[in-house]
XYZ file of C-alpha atoms in Angstrom:
785
model
C 48.692 -6.993 -27.188
C 52.258 -6.234 -26.057
C 53.623 -8.569 -28.747
C 51.655 -6.743 -31.428
C 52.736 -3.381 -30.061
C 56.404 -4.393 -30.291
C 55.956 -5.150 -34.012
C 54.778 -1.645 -34.910
C 57.513 0.457 -36.587
C 58.735 3.416 -34.563
C 57.632 6.017 -37.121
C 54.073 4.613 -37.019
C 54.123 4.531 -33.204
C 55.025 8.219 -33.191
C 52.300 9.015 -35.745
C 49.663 7.405 -33.510
C 51.018 8.897 -30.278
C 51.112 12.381 -31.774
C 47.447 12.307 -32.832
C 46.478 15.302 -30.742
C 42.763 15.484 -31.463
C 39.769 13.582 -32.806
C 40.399 15.182 -36.206
C 43.634 13.188 -36.514
C 42.022 9.812 -35.796
C 40.970 8.842 -39.313
C 44.513 9.268 -40.557
C 46.262 7.526 -37.637
C 43.676 4.705 -37.602
C 44.081 4.140 -41.334
C 47.864 3.969 -41.099
C 47.912 1.509 -38.195
C 45.115 -0.653 -39.652
C 46.888 -0.924 -43.014
C 50.075 -2.063 -41.317
C 48.397 -4.648 -39.065
C 46.318 -6.176 -41.888
C 49.606 -7.067 -43.613
C 51.168 -8.510 -40.436
C 50.945 -12.346 -40.070
C 51.302 -12.125 -36.281
C 48.198 -9.915 -36.142
C 46.098 -12.460 -38.038
C 47.337 -15.238 -35.769
C 46.524 -13.226 -32.634
C 43.012 -12.218 -33.701
C 42.259 -15.753 -34.940
C 43.046 -17.083 -31.472
C 40.702 -14.459 -30.024
C 37.832 -14.615 -32.528
C 37.694 -18.176 -33.890
C 35.325 -20.329 -31.761
C 37.124 -23.478 -32.914
C 40.341 -22.186 -31.340
C 38.629 -20.901 -28.177
C 38.599 -22.395 -24.713
C 35.233 -20.906 -23.758
C 33.042 -23.443 -25.496
C 31.458 -26.654 -24.215
C 33.411 -29.874 -23.620
C 31.648 -33.178 -23.068
C 34.894 -34.848 -21.983
C 35.636 -32.235 -19.329
C 32.042 -32.343 -18.098
C 32.096 -36.124 -17.667
C 35.385 -35.944 -15.769
C 34.037 -33.259 -13.441
C 30.868 -35.288 -12.899
C 32.958 -38.338 -11.965
C 34.923 -36.295 -9.420
C 31.691 -34.903 -8.027
C 30.296 -38.430 -7.638
C 33.396 -39.502 -5.700
C 32.972 -36.537 -3.334
C 29.267 -37.287 -2.916
C 29.957 -40.938 -1.987
C 32.477 -39.793 0.612
C 29.835 -37.336 1.918
C 31.931 -34.292 0.966
C 28.824 -32.522 -0.260
C 30.380 -29.049 -0.569
C 33.062 -30.404 -2.903
C 30.481 -32.436 -4.810
C 28.413 -29.275 -5.305
C 31.461 -27.439 -6.641
C 32.333 -30.174 -9.166
C 28.739 -30.581 -10.381
C 28.463 -26.807 -10.907
C 31.696 -26.780 -12.919
C 30.495 -29.750 -14.981
C 27.217 -27.948 -15.778
C 29.129 -24.984 -17.263
C 30.835 -27.143 -19.915
C 28.182 -29.827 -20.544
C 26.388 -29.723 -23.902
C 24.371 -32.964 -24.069
C 20.832 -32.681 -22.669
C 20.924 -36.139 -21.061
C 24.132 -35.223 -19.243
C 22.727 -31.833 -18.253
C 19.615 -33.405 -16.719
C 21.657 -35.916 -14.696
C 24.023 -33.179 -13.490
C 21.139 -30.991 -12.329
C 19.693 -33.929 -10.396
C 23.084 -34.832 -8.911
C 23.532 -31.254 -7.785
C 19.990 -31.281 -6.375
C 20.959 -34.303 -4.269
C 24.064 -32.518 -2.984
C 22.056 -29.389 -2.172
C 19.450 -31.520 -0.386
C 22.156 -33.066 1.798
C 23.443 -29.590 2.612
C 19.966 -28.554 3.777
C 19.407 -26.174 0.855
C 15.906 -27.342 0.015
C 14.644 -24.455 -2.139
C 17.845 -24.559 -4.212
C 17.554 -28.333 -4.566
C 13.936 -27.975 -5.705
C 14.974 -25.506 -8.426
C 17.570 -27.955 -9.759
C 14.969 -30.739 -9.897
C 12.799 -28.377 -11.906
C 15.684 -27.753 -14.342
C 16.331 -31.469 -14.783
C 12.640 -32.079 -15.555
C 12.460 -29.189 -17.998
C 15.160 -31.008 -20.006
C 13.810 -34.532 -19.466
C 10.114 -34.659 -18.466
C 10.367 -38.476 -18.168
C 13.113 -38.400 -15.517
C 11.516 -40.551 -12.786
C 14.277 -39.944 -10.219
C 13.912 -36.179 -10.606
C 10.138 -36.380 -10.039
C 10.771 -38.519 -6.950
C 13.385 -36.090 -5.541
C 11.052 -33.188 -6.251
C 8.250 -34.939 -4.379
C 10.475 -35.542 -1.331
C 11.523 -31.894 -1.291
C 7.992 -30.581 -1.659
C 6.930 -32.792 1.250
C 9.675 -31.322 3.442
C 8.704 -27.795 2.339
C 5.022 -28.375 3.102
C 3.925 -28.242 -0.550
C 1.843 -31.396 -0.098
C -0.355 -31.093 -3.175
C 2.688 -30.709 -5.437
C 4.431 -33.553 -3.578
C 1.487 -35.890 -4.221
C 1.496 -35.039 -7.922
C 5.297 -35.395 -8.214
C 5.314 -38.872 -6.652
C 2.335 -39.876 -8.803
C 4.227 -38.935 -11.967
C 7.329 -40.775 -10.742
C 5.231 -43.904 -10.082
C 3.799 -43.765 -13.621
C 7.352 -43.754 -15.038
C 8.801 -46.514 -12.829
C 8.277 -49.927 -14.409
C 9.542 -52.098 -11.519
C 7.101 -53.492 -8.970
C 9.538 -52.816 -6.117
C 9.906 -49.214 -7.211
C 6.153 -48.725 -7.465
C 5.703 -50.180 -3.975
C 8.283 -47.795 -2.510
C 6.632 -44.865 -4.252
C 3.210 -45.982 -3.000
C 4.592 -45.872 0.555
C 5.936 -42.372 -0.136
C 2.464 -41.290 -1.233
C 0.910 -42.644 1.945
C 3.518 -40.773 4.002
C 2.492 -37.398 2.561
C 0.245 -35.573 5.070
C -3.343 -34.820 4.090
C -3.212 -31.753 1.866
C -6.867 -31.195 1.172
C -7.295 -28.386 3.678
C -3.759 -26.966 3.506
C -2.466 -23.888 1.750
C -0.054 -24.898 -0.993
C 3.107 -22.821 -1.134
C 4.215 -21.458 -4.472
C 7.702 -22.600 -5.401
C 10.186 -19.809 -5.895
C 11.861 -20.762 -9.154
C 13.803 -17.601 -9.809
C 15.066 -14.574 -7.956
C 12.944 -11.452 -7.988
C 14.718 -8.435 -9.408
C 15.024 -5.445 -7.124
C 12.526 -2.756 -8.105
C 13.975 0.725 -8.518
C 12.277 3.395 -6.384
C 10.335 6.279 -7.845
C 11.782 9.772 -7.977
C 9.704 12.153 -5.861
C 7.367 14.211 -8.027
C 8.622 17.502 -6.573
C 12.224 16.773 -7.622
C 13.072 18.660 -10.802
C 16.531 18.480 -12.380
C 18.044 20.382 -15.276
C 21.184 19.842 -17.351
C 23.335 22.975 -17.583
C 26.716 23.788 -19.064
C 29.398 25.848 -17.335
C 32.847 26.994 -18.421
C 34.513 25.373 -15.432
C 32.892 21.920 -15.525
C 31.053 21.574 -18.818
C 27.730 19.777 -18.598
C 26.250 19.078 -15.174
C 22.985 18.691 -13.296
C 21.336 21.267 -11.019
C 18.142 21.274 -8.995
C 15.189 23.356 -10.135
C 13.584 23.158 -6.691
C 14.593 22.772 -3.067
C 15.348 19.102 -2.369
C 15.240 17.608 1.116
C 17.983 15.383 2.514
C 17.750 11.653 1.633
C 15.479 12.312 -1.368
C 15.720 10.015 -4.386
C 16.636 12.334 -7.259
C 17.474 9.920 -10.077
C 17.110 6.223 -10.983
C 18.345 4.594 -14.166
C 18.940 1.211 -15.733
C 22.305 0.908 -17.507
C 22.703 1.448 -21.230
C 25.268 -1.357 -21.152
C 27.007 -3.260 -18.364
C 29.723 -5.885 -17.982
C 30.778 -7.946 -14.966
C 34.229 -7.456 -13.412
C 36.647 -10.241 -14.244
C 37.359 -10.813 -10.550
C 33.658 -11.556 -9.921
C 32.954 -13.932 -12.809
C 32.889 -16.963 -10.516
C 31.008 -15.361 -7.623
C 28.361 -13.048 -9.086
C 25.548 -13.280 -11.614
C 26.688 -12.078 -15.049
C 23.435 -10.180 -15.564
C 22.118 -8.706 -12.308
C 25.568 -8.748 -10.619
C 24.164 -10.097 -7.360
C 25.958 -12.903 -5.545
C 25.417 -16.318 -7.095
C 23.263 -18.807 -5.195
C 24.524 -22.397 -4.755
C 22.285 -23.497 -7.662
C 23.681 -21.086 -10.267
C 22.482 -21.427 -13.868
C 25.103 -21.867 -16.634
C 24.921 -20.385 -20.110
C 23.677 -23.133 -22.472
C 25.943 -22.063 -25.348
C 29.338 -21.203 -23.817
C 31.230 -21.784 -20.588
C 31.842 -18.181 -19.461
C 28.701 -16.680 -17.850
C 26.714 -18.037 -14.940
C 23.449 -16.593 -13.675
C 21.478 -16.532 -10.442
C 18.260 -17.559 -12.206
C 16.579 -18.397 -15.488
C 15.211 -14.861 -15.601
C 18.713 -13.358 -15.679
C 19.881 -15.962 -18.191
C 17.086 -15.070 -20.623
C 17.520 -11.315 -20.180
C 21.193 -11.671 -20.997
C 20.282 -13.367 -24.272
C 20.595 -17.071 -23.483
C 18.113 -19.822 -24.340
C 16.939 -22.231 -21.647
C 17.827 -25.905 -21.879
C 14.425 -27.511 -22.395
C 12.487 -30.248 -24.170
C 9.024 -29.182 -25.347
C 7.792 -32.724 -26.126
C 4.116 -33.665 -26.359
C 3.273 -34.479 -22.737
C -0.305 -35.527 -23.567
C 0.828 -38.529 -25.599
C 3.407 -39.630 -23.014
C 1.230 -39.254 -19.919
C -2.145 -40.095 -21.473
C -2.949 -42.590 -18.690
C -2.791 -39.928 -15.944
C -5.610 -37.657 -14.730
C -5.916 -34.265 -16.396
C -4.797 -32.349 -13.288
C -1.578 -34.405 -13.121
C -0.885 -33.800 -16.827
C -1.453 -30.078 -16.304
C 0.992 -30.259 -13.383
C 3.605 -31.908 -15.621
C 3.165 -29.226 -18.257
C 3.504 -26.469 -15.670
C 6.709 -27.915 -14.236
C 8.446 -28.805 -17.508
C 7.465 -25.936 -19.811
C 9.754 -22.959 -20.346
C 7.123 -20.819 -22.066
C 6.269 -18.733 -19.021
C 9.899 -17.694 -18.517
C 9.992 -16.125 -21.964
C 6.552 -14.507 -21.612
C 7.506 -12.897 -18.290
C 11.057 -11.804 -19.142
C 12.431 -9.114 -21.439
C 15.412 -10.284 -23.495
C 18.160 -7.659 -23.748
C 20.530 -9.933 -25.718
C 23.621 -8.262 -24.289
C 25.630 -11.514 -24.175
C 24.325 -13.114 -27.371
C 27.107 -11.832 -29.641
C 29.718 -13.188 -27.197
C 28.042 -16.576 -26.900
C 29.918 -18.484 -29.615
C 32.821 -19.899 -27.597
C 35.422 -17.376 -28.846
C 38.070 -16.195 -26.402
C 37.892 -12.434 -26.883
C 35.096 -11.666 -24.345
C 37.101 -13.477 -21.648
C 40.525 -12.106 -22.635
C 40.087 -8.461 -23.672
C 39.926 -5.747 -20.954
C 36.527 -4.943 -19.458
C 36.481 -1.553 -21.221
C 36.718 -3.329 -24.585
C 34.034 -5.901 -23.718
C 31.748 -3.054 -22.628
C 32.495 -1.202 -25.868
C 31.612 -4.362 -27.808
C 28.254 -4.509 -26.049
C 27.547 -0.854 -26.851
C 28.389 -1.362 -30.536
C 26.302 -4.520 -30.922
C 23.333 -3.010 -29.056
C 23.243 -0.013 -31.393
C 23.664 -2.233 -34.458
C 20.860 -4.582 -33.343
C 18.598 -1.590 -32.715
C 19.406 -0.173 -36.160
C 20.793 2.967 -34.504
C 24.233 3.027 -36.114
C 25.716 2.390 -39.554
C 27.937 -0.627 -40.160
C 30.991 1.633 -40.364
C 29.929 3.155 -36.984
C 30.270 6.636 -38.517
C 27.507 8.093 -36.315
C 28.410 6.225 -33.109
C 29.696 9.311 -31.290
C 26.525 11.294 -32.031
C 24.246 8.480 -30.885
C 25.823 8.218 -27.445
C 26.345 11.966 -26.844
C 28.915 11.375 -24.095
C 31.943 13.510 -23.277
C 35.474 12.221 -23.808
C 39.033 13.415 -23.202
C 41.016 11.751 -25.976
C 43.144 14.840 -26.638
C 44.287 14.905 -22.975
C 45.330 11.251 -22.830
C 48.969 10.223 -22.638
C 50.695 9.175 -25.901
C 50.989 5.593 -24.610
C 47.245 5.468 -23.858
C 46.449 6.709 -27.371
C 48.528 3.892 -28.889
C 46.800 1.313 -26.694
C 43.343 2.635 -27.664
C 44.203 2.428 -31.364
C 45.432 -1.141 -31.077
C 42.580 -2.278 -28.827
C 39.954 -0.730 -31.140
C 41.335 -2.518 -34.206
C 41.420 -5.843 -32.357
C 37.867 -5.375 -31.020
C 36.360 -4.451 -34.410
C 38.147 -7.391 -36.026
C 36.874 -9.808 -33.351
C 33.290 -8.586 -33.698
C 33.483 -8.900 -37.467
C 34.925 -12.430 -37.445
C 32.971 -13.921 -34.532
C 29.444 -12.505 -34.743
C 28.885 -9.556 -37.095
C 30.375 -10.103 -40.591
C 28.624 -6.975 -41.927
C 30.552 -4.722 -39.524
C 33.112 -2.764 -41.552
C 36.738 -3.056 -40.517
C 37.863 0.378 -41.687
C 39.378 3.608 -40.415
C 35.894 5.039 -39.681
C 34.823 2.149 -37.432
C 38.223 2.081 -35.719
C 38.299 5.827 -35.043
C 34.743 5.777 -33.689
C 35.655 2.861 -31.410
C 38.668 4.816 -30.125
C 36.311 7.654 -29.197
C 33.923 5.151 -27.595
C 36.718 3.685 -25.449
C 37.763 7.181 -24.368
C 34.108 7.906 -23.484
C 33.948 4.730 -21.415
C 37.155 5.776 -19.650
C 35.601 8.942 -18.194
C 31.871 8.117 -18.146
C 31.501 4.504 -17.030
C 30.676 3.801 -13.390
C 31.895 1.019 -11.166
C 28.963 -0.995 -9.796
C 29.823 -1.917 -6.223
C 28.500 -4.128 -3.460
C 29.262 -3.901 0.250
C 30.473 -7.231 1.616
C 30.909 -8.165 5.263
C 34.223 -9.477 6.550
C 33.086 -13.124 6.567
C 31.389 -15.162 3.881
C 28.118 -14.051 5.415
C 27.339 -11.797 8.350
C 26.692 -13.709 11.534
C 25.619 -11.849 14.604
C 27.427 -12.978 17.704
C 25.116 -13.555 20.678
C 25.769 -11.240 23.604
C 28.728 -12.313 25.705
C 29.811 -15.077 23.326
C 32.953 -14.538 21.237
C 35.188 -16.972 19.404
C 38.918 -16.286 19.568
C 39.148 -16.972 15.842
C 36.188 -14.866 14.696
C 37.193 -11.399 13.332
C 35.317 -8.215 14.071
C 32.495 -7.747 11.588
C 33.492 -5.120 9.033
C 32.553 -4.027 5.535
C 34.532 -3.853 2.338
C 33.526 -2.463 -1.042
C 33.584 -4.953 -3.923
C 33.630 -3.739 -7.531
C 31.339 -6.221 -9.292
C 30.761 -4.518 -12.636
C 31.210 -1.568 -14.950
C 28.341 0.226 -16.677
C 27.344 3.209 -18.787
C 24.443 5.314 -17.478
C 23.686 7.993 -20.065
C 21.945 10.403 -17.662
C 23.989 9.390 -14.629
C 27.172 10.362 -16.468
C 25.999 13.994 -16.572
C 26.426 14.442 -12.808
C 29.715 16.170 -12.023
C 32.245 15.378 -9.322
C 32.837 16.984 -5.954
C 35.216 15.896 -3.202
C 32.453 17.017 -0.825
C 29.445 15.581 -2.690
C 25.822 16.358 -1.886
C 24.466 13.173 -3.487
C 25.242 9.500 -2.903
C 24.790 6.732 -5.435
C 24.191 3.035 -4.890
C 22.941 0.109 -6.919
C 19.931 -2.170 -6.695
C 20.947 -5.120 -8.834
C 22.352 -3.163 -11.805
C 19.998 -0.204 -11.452
C 21.457 3.137 -10.369
C 19.881 5.093 -7.495
C 20.939 8.602 -6.405
C 19.968 10.270 -3.113
C 20.752 13.654 -1.621
C 22.880 13.537 1.530
C 22.014 17.084 2.571
C 19.434 19.752 1.843
C 19.999 21.050 -1.701
C 18.572 24.518 -2.484
C 17.172 25.459 -5.870
C 19.856 26.117 -8.495
C 22.549 24.246 -6.603
C 24.736 21.785 -8.561
C 24.062 18.131 -7.772
C 27.456 16.455 -7.491
C 28.705 12.987 -6.578
C 32.166 11.615 -5.840
C 34.120 9.896 -8.612
C 36.162 8.153 -5.922
C 38.179 10.675 -3.913
C 36.489 12.475 -1.033
C 37.532 14.829 1.720
C 38.463 12.500 4.571
C 39.591 9.673 2.312
C 42.678 11.333 0.773
C 44.319 14.701 1.199
C 43.802 17.434 -1.381
C 46.995 16.875 -3.414
C 46.272 13.151 -3.812
C 42.668 13.795 -4.839
C 43.704 16.361 -7.436
C 46.401 14.076 -8.853
C 43.994 11.116 -9.101
C 41.316 13.153 -10.889
C 43.848 14.591 -13.329
C 45.227 11.128 -14.156
C 41.900 9.293 -14.388
C 39.404 11.966 -15.506
C 41.671 14.662 -17.002
C 40.431 17.686 -15.058
C 41.807 19.890 -12.308
C 39.332 19.716 -9.453
C 38.210 23.039 -7.975
C 35.218 21.792 -5.976
C 34.404 23.193 -2.552
C 36.559 20.483 -0.958
C 39.595 21.456 -3.040
C 39.162 25.236 -2.998
C 38.221 25.863 0.633
C 40.286 25.227 3.737
C 39.097 22.305 5.862
C 40.515 20.531 8.883
C 40.530 17.139 7.181
C 43.049 18.081 4.480
C 45.341 19.628 7.079
C 45.476 16.738 9.540
C 44.861 13.598 7.454
C 48.616 13.168 6.823
C 49.842 15.736 9.356
C 52.468 15.511 12.087
C 52.132 16.661 15.670
C 53.837 19.656 17.239
C 56.970 19.083 19.351
C 55.182 21.036 22.075
C 53.109 18.260 23.669
C 50.541 20.714 25.022
C 49.878 22.152 21.532
C 47.190 20.694 19.246
C 48.669 22.272 16.117
C 49.523 20.393 12.951
C 52.825 20.270 11.059
C 52.784 19.623 7.297
C 55.361 18.152 4.953
C 56.444 20.196 1.929
C 54.052 18.669 -0.633
C 50.951 19.125 1.529
C 52.063 22.617 2.557
C 52.429 23.686 -1.087
C 48.960 22.361 -2.005
C 47.286 23.971 1.006
C 49.051 27.295 0.317
C 47.638 27.344 -3.203
C 44.191 26.467 -1.919
C 44.197 29.179 0.756
C 45.475 31.890 -1.594
C 42.826 30.932 -4.139
C 40.162 31.358 -1.470
C 41.580 34.661 -0.214
C 41.702 36.051 -3.749
C 38.054 35.094 -4.254
C 36.911 36.876 -1.062
C 35.446 40.283 -1.937
C 36.058 41.947 1.431
C 37.434 41.336 4.884
C 33.900 41.021 6.246
C 33.075 38.500 3.544
C 36.307 36.661 4.344
C 35.497 36.498 8.049
C 31.923 35.400 7.373
C 33.019 32.572 5.104
C 35.914 31.694 7.449
C 33.483 31.126 10.290
C 31.493 28.719 8.144
C 34.246 27.010 6.150
C 37.099 26.909 8.671
C 35.109 25.184 11.407
C 37.647 23.286 13.482
C 40.680 24.725 11.654
C 41.488 27.027 14.579
C 42.140 23.966 16.759
C 45.032 22.818 14.566
C 46.056 25.812 12.406
C 44.885 29.079 13.958
C 47.681 31.004 12.197
C 45.910 30.423 8.862
C 42.836 32.327 10.023
C 44.768 35.618 10.215
C 44.307 37.425 6.903
C 47.767 38.243 5.461
C 48.612 41.502 3.745
C 49.714 39.675 0.590
C 49.853 36.078 -0.578
C 50.327 33.410 2.070
C 52.942 30.661 2.009
C 52.442 27.829 4.480
C 55.821 26.708 5.748
C 56.595 23.012 5.966
C 58.089 21.617 9.199
C 56.470 24.386 11.232
C 53.474 24.133 13.592
C 50.517 26.009 12.157
C 49.303 26.972 15.617
C 52.268 27.884 17.818
C 55.015 28.157 15.174
C 57.362 25.561 16.736
C 59.859 23.859 14.433
C 59.511 20.110 13.774
C 61.837 17.723 11.888
C 59.254 16.033 9.656
C 61.849 13.887 7.875
C 62.952 12.232 11.122
C 59.333 11.718 12.154
C 58.628 10.122 8.773
C 61.382 7.534 9.288
C 60.083 6.511 12.719
C 56.499 6.305 11.459
C 57.551 3.984 8.624
C 59.315 1.682 11.088
C 56.177 1.471 13.240
C 53.972 0.732 10.221
C 56.316 -2.008 8.975
C 55.994 -3.634 12.377
C 52.203 -3.268 12.341
C 52.034 -4.937 8.933
C 53.989 -7.944 10.218
C 51.644 -8.127 13.197
C 48.662 -7.981 10.846
C 50.033 -10.966 8.917
C 50.143 -12.932 12.180
C 46.538 -11.968 12.930
C 45.378 -12.964 9.442
C 47.004 -16.359 9.844
C 45.160 -16.934 13.135
C 48.226 -16.519 15.351
C 46.908 -13.654 17.460
C 47.800 -13.706 21.155
C 48.761 -11.404 24.029
C 52.287 -10.998 22.643
C 50.910 -9.818 19.294
C 48.657 -7.377 21.118
C 51.633 -5.960 23.046
C 53.503 -5.407 19.777
C 50.485 -3.546 18.377
C 50.291 -1.267 21.384
C 53.996 -0.397 21.151
C 53.654 0.475 17.461
C 50.643 2.702 17.948
C 52.438 4.510 20.783
C 55.178 5.410 18.287
C 52.604 6.708 15.804
C 50.980 8.864 18.461
C 54.393 10.328 19.328
C 55.032 11.646 15.822
C 51.693 11.958 13.998
C 48.951 14.479 14.620
C 46.176 13.095 16.795
C 43.713 13.296 13.853
C 46.064 11.694 11.308
C 44.272 8.932 9.408
C 47.180 6.537 9.917
C 46.410 6.558 13.644
C 42.754 5.756 12.913
C 43.840 2.805 10.742
C 46.283 1.645 13.420
C 43.625 1.938 16.142
C 41.402 -0.240 13.992
C 44.116 -2.914 13.723
C 44.733 -2.803 17.470
C 40.989 -3.223 18.057
C 41.112 -6.330 15.849
C 44.121 -7.694 17.800
C 42.342 -7.072 21.120
C 39.220 -8.781 19.821
C 41.107 -11.862 18.672
C 42.912 -12.000 22.018
C 39.509 -11.779 23.800
C 40.448 -8.394 25.326
C 37.020 -6.936 24.687
C 37.442 -3.754 26.740
C 40.534 -2.835 24.709
C 38.785 -3.739 21.452
C 35.930 -1.351 22.225
C 38.232 1.480 23.349
C 40.457 1.293 20.266
C 37.473 1.004 17.932
C 35.940 4.100 19.530
C 39.281 5.919 19.207
C 39.388 5.140 15.490
C 35.814 6.379 15.013
C 36.597 9.599 16.888
C 39.376 10.430 14.404
C 37.280 9.486 11.374
C 34.515 11.792 12.543
C 36.968 14.709 12.408
C 38.013 13.702 8.892
C 34.615 12.866 7.365
C 32.036 14.426 9.692
C 29.689 12.730 12.180
C 27.043 11.738 9.615
C 29.192 10.255 6.843
C 28.476 6.718 5.622
C 32.043 5.723 6.550
C 31.102 6.320 10.189
C 28.116 4.008 9.746
C 30.428 1.290 8.416
C 32.726 1.694 11.435
C 29.786 1.580 13.841
C 29.053 -1.926 12.518
C 32.381 -3.016 14.027
C 31.648 -1.278 17.304
C 28.203 -2.864 17.585
C 29.615 -6.353 16.983
C 32.246 -5.778 19.701
C 29.598 -4.526 22.133
C 27.354 -7.517 21.437
C 30.216 -9.972 21.868
C 31.278 -8.379 25.154
C 27.766 -8.397 26.614
C 27.210 -4.630 26.388
C 23.652 -4.997 25.115
C 22.504 -1.439 25.804
C 25.594 -0.016 24.082
C 25.040 -2.284 21.078
C 21.414 -1.166 20.864
C 22.359 2.540 20.882
C 25.133 1.989 18.325
C 22.783 0.041 16.077
C 20.207 2.834 16.198
C 22.913 5.346 15.299
C 24.258 3.421 12.326
C 20.697 2.769 11.132
C 20.075 6.535 11.083
C 23.214 7.111 9.018
C 22.413 4.327 6.562
C 18.858 5.622 6.177
C 20.293 8.988 5.131
C 22.381 7.364 2.402
C 20.209 4.399 1.386
C 16.692 5.215 2.629
C 14.413 2.189 2.899
C 16.931 0.092 0.929
C 19.440 -0.041 3.804
C 18.307 -3.453 5.050
C 17.980 -4.754 1.474
C 21.580 -3.836 0.717
C 22.982 -4.811 4.120
C 21.377 -8.081 5.163
C 23.260 -8.087 8.465
C 21.525 -4.869 9.553
C 18.251 -6.551 10.465
C 20.207 -9.329 12.194
C 22.187 -6.779 14.192
C 19.010 -4.949 15.188
C 17.364 -8.204 16.224
C 20.270 -9.357 18.387
C 20.666 -5.953 20.033
C 16.928 -5.722 20.682
C 16.838 -9.217 22.206
C 19.789 -8.349 24.405
C 17.949 -5.392 25.937
C 14.624 -7.289 26.042
C 12.808 -5.028 23.590
């Protein structure tokens, strides 16, 4: 894209960059399209993106055979994890059915040796769906069903294998296997789980009524038409279109976006997507690898119940009858490079365009695309450079769609201009689908009193796994102090209230920034740059302790709890306070609201609670409680030195070189931070967290608990006691308490974090956080409950 951009003449660049509104798009799109169509470098670039014969995303028999060979070598050396990895890679690029069947069976053998019996059974099933006469796959399936207690299925599997084995020695071995299967006549046969069940979205309570309104300040938004209780589900929605994040293509299902199991399912037509199950593969638009041969003629010598068993195992019909096909990947499934190379916004736009075309909802020149989606956009507010990039990306996307999958799609100024609008809509309306991941590969509760010196404290991080458009969800406006929380079940959106919401009150979520996460100036700057509006929510228009202390410095008077601000924060907070004072109708009103809004502010900035005669200007470098002077610049230098040292210490901890010396260095650094920063500054909370980690790794459990609790104490002042961030931090505290043998403390902490998570996630808390039930179980066992 940069090469193409450098070829555009300067006068044309300026024409595109100066397109100030949507009305200018037809003209600027036409000019740029005409130039690029006559540019040889453009045709070369789009050919490399759109021509399947030039792509690297197709199937390769040679690569598959090489990967299979490497997997076999690992298997023979009993490196089963590596064998599994190579077989999975080989499956993604294999095209021949015979090779596919053997790879599925090889992977089943590796999974079996790793103790993953259900996963191994599913791979046997896949091999047999491709080759119903695969005797080794029937035998492996029989062994697995025996181990899983599915004795009736095991008997039938071995019987089929025996009918296919022509050697007398083989038949004798199989006969012995049959005799070894326990009597199944009076046993319950387990149903094999052949695909993952999709998470069902909850129902919205019948009493919840929402209404879309439009205001001058925020445009369209959602309000409640009734009182809504805390933790109520107010909205659920499946995405209009969704695309996986590039960073998660190897780790998460390309349809449901959940983590991939060890027996992931490849796309049968290209090498890009992988799925957690056949159900997700079909919904995405792929066809199953199968062989619907006449089983009656092949197995005519077997009893009817065995033949019916063979049909049930090897047929793919039920997958299609039980699964809705959304076909969202089908247009990308030709082996061309563009779906793997273009930015996620463009791939998502391609899915939107092809969905509307397939549904007959839009013309082939996309002239009514904007009306069909009915989403807001902010093209006119974008930077000139962004406008140029959108023009170029739209032309490339339309060209790729036309050449790779939709020859009837018009490559013209109308389709390009509509795609530019679509990309600008995606910019401000799409949502990041996230998952919470624990610090390790999987959460493992540490038994009470047992801690490994190399095991980190359990913690949570947010992983962005996908990007999606939710047509109703996009109507909810932003607030830095939101009253609703969103989360995702698979790819479905769920919204819950986090507080009581009275009738007529706006229902608002966070677009990223929140009070407690960043200070006001940083939140406002982010929202202006990413969403093109100046935030005036209650968090950005009312004084709160969090914005004052989050990056604040301490007073030189050690007995004073006041905060000192730098010039940028002081200017932002001055504007905020004057805006609030101007809005107050009377002194009584001001005092009433002050009591409610300024809770805690008096502790750190009591001077701000005195109503001035005119406008108020908060002075930088001056304590907002006692008025003492503080040299913020000098403090800033010392703080940076301490943080540089902490970062070096963190590198040592991450490399497993934590010891008492490292811990001492941490303690010295945090002492410096406490000397210069306000006691509620978020940097101290982050530093306390790192010191807790150092203590934990050095087996200093008392120190780990104390520093973790100190971090949580600060975060409570920034976010509030009930915020989900506090729940995440309590996970760390509970794991420290369990590891140190404080069973009663761990039990109380676990109950507390469960209450917080229930407020934000309701009954889905344990579904979303698998460690939660483990943590509860370990804590309960420790206190003999």
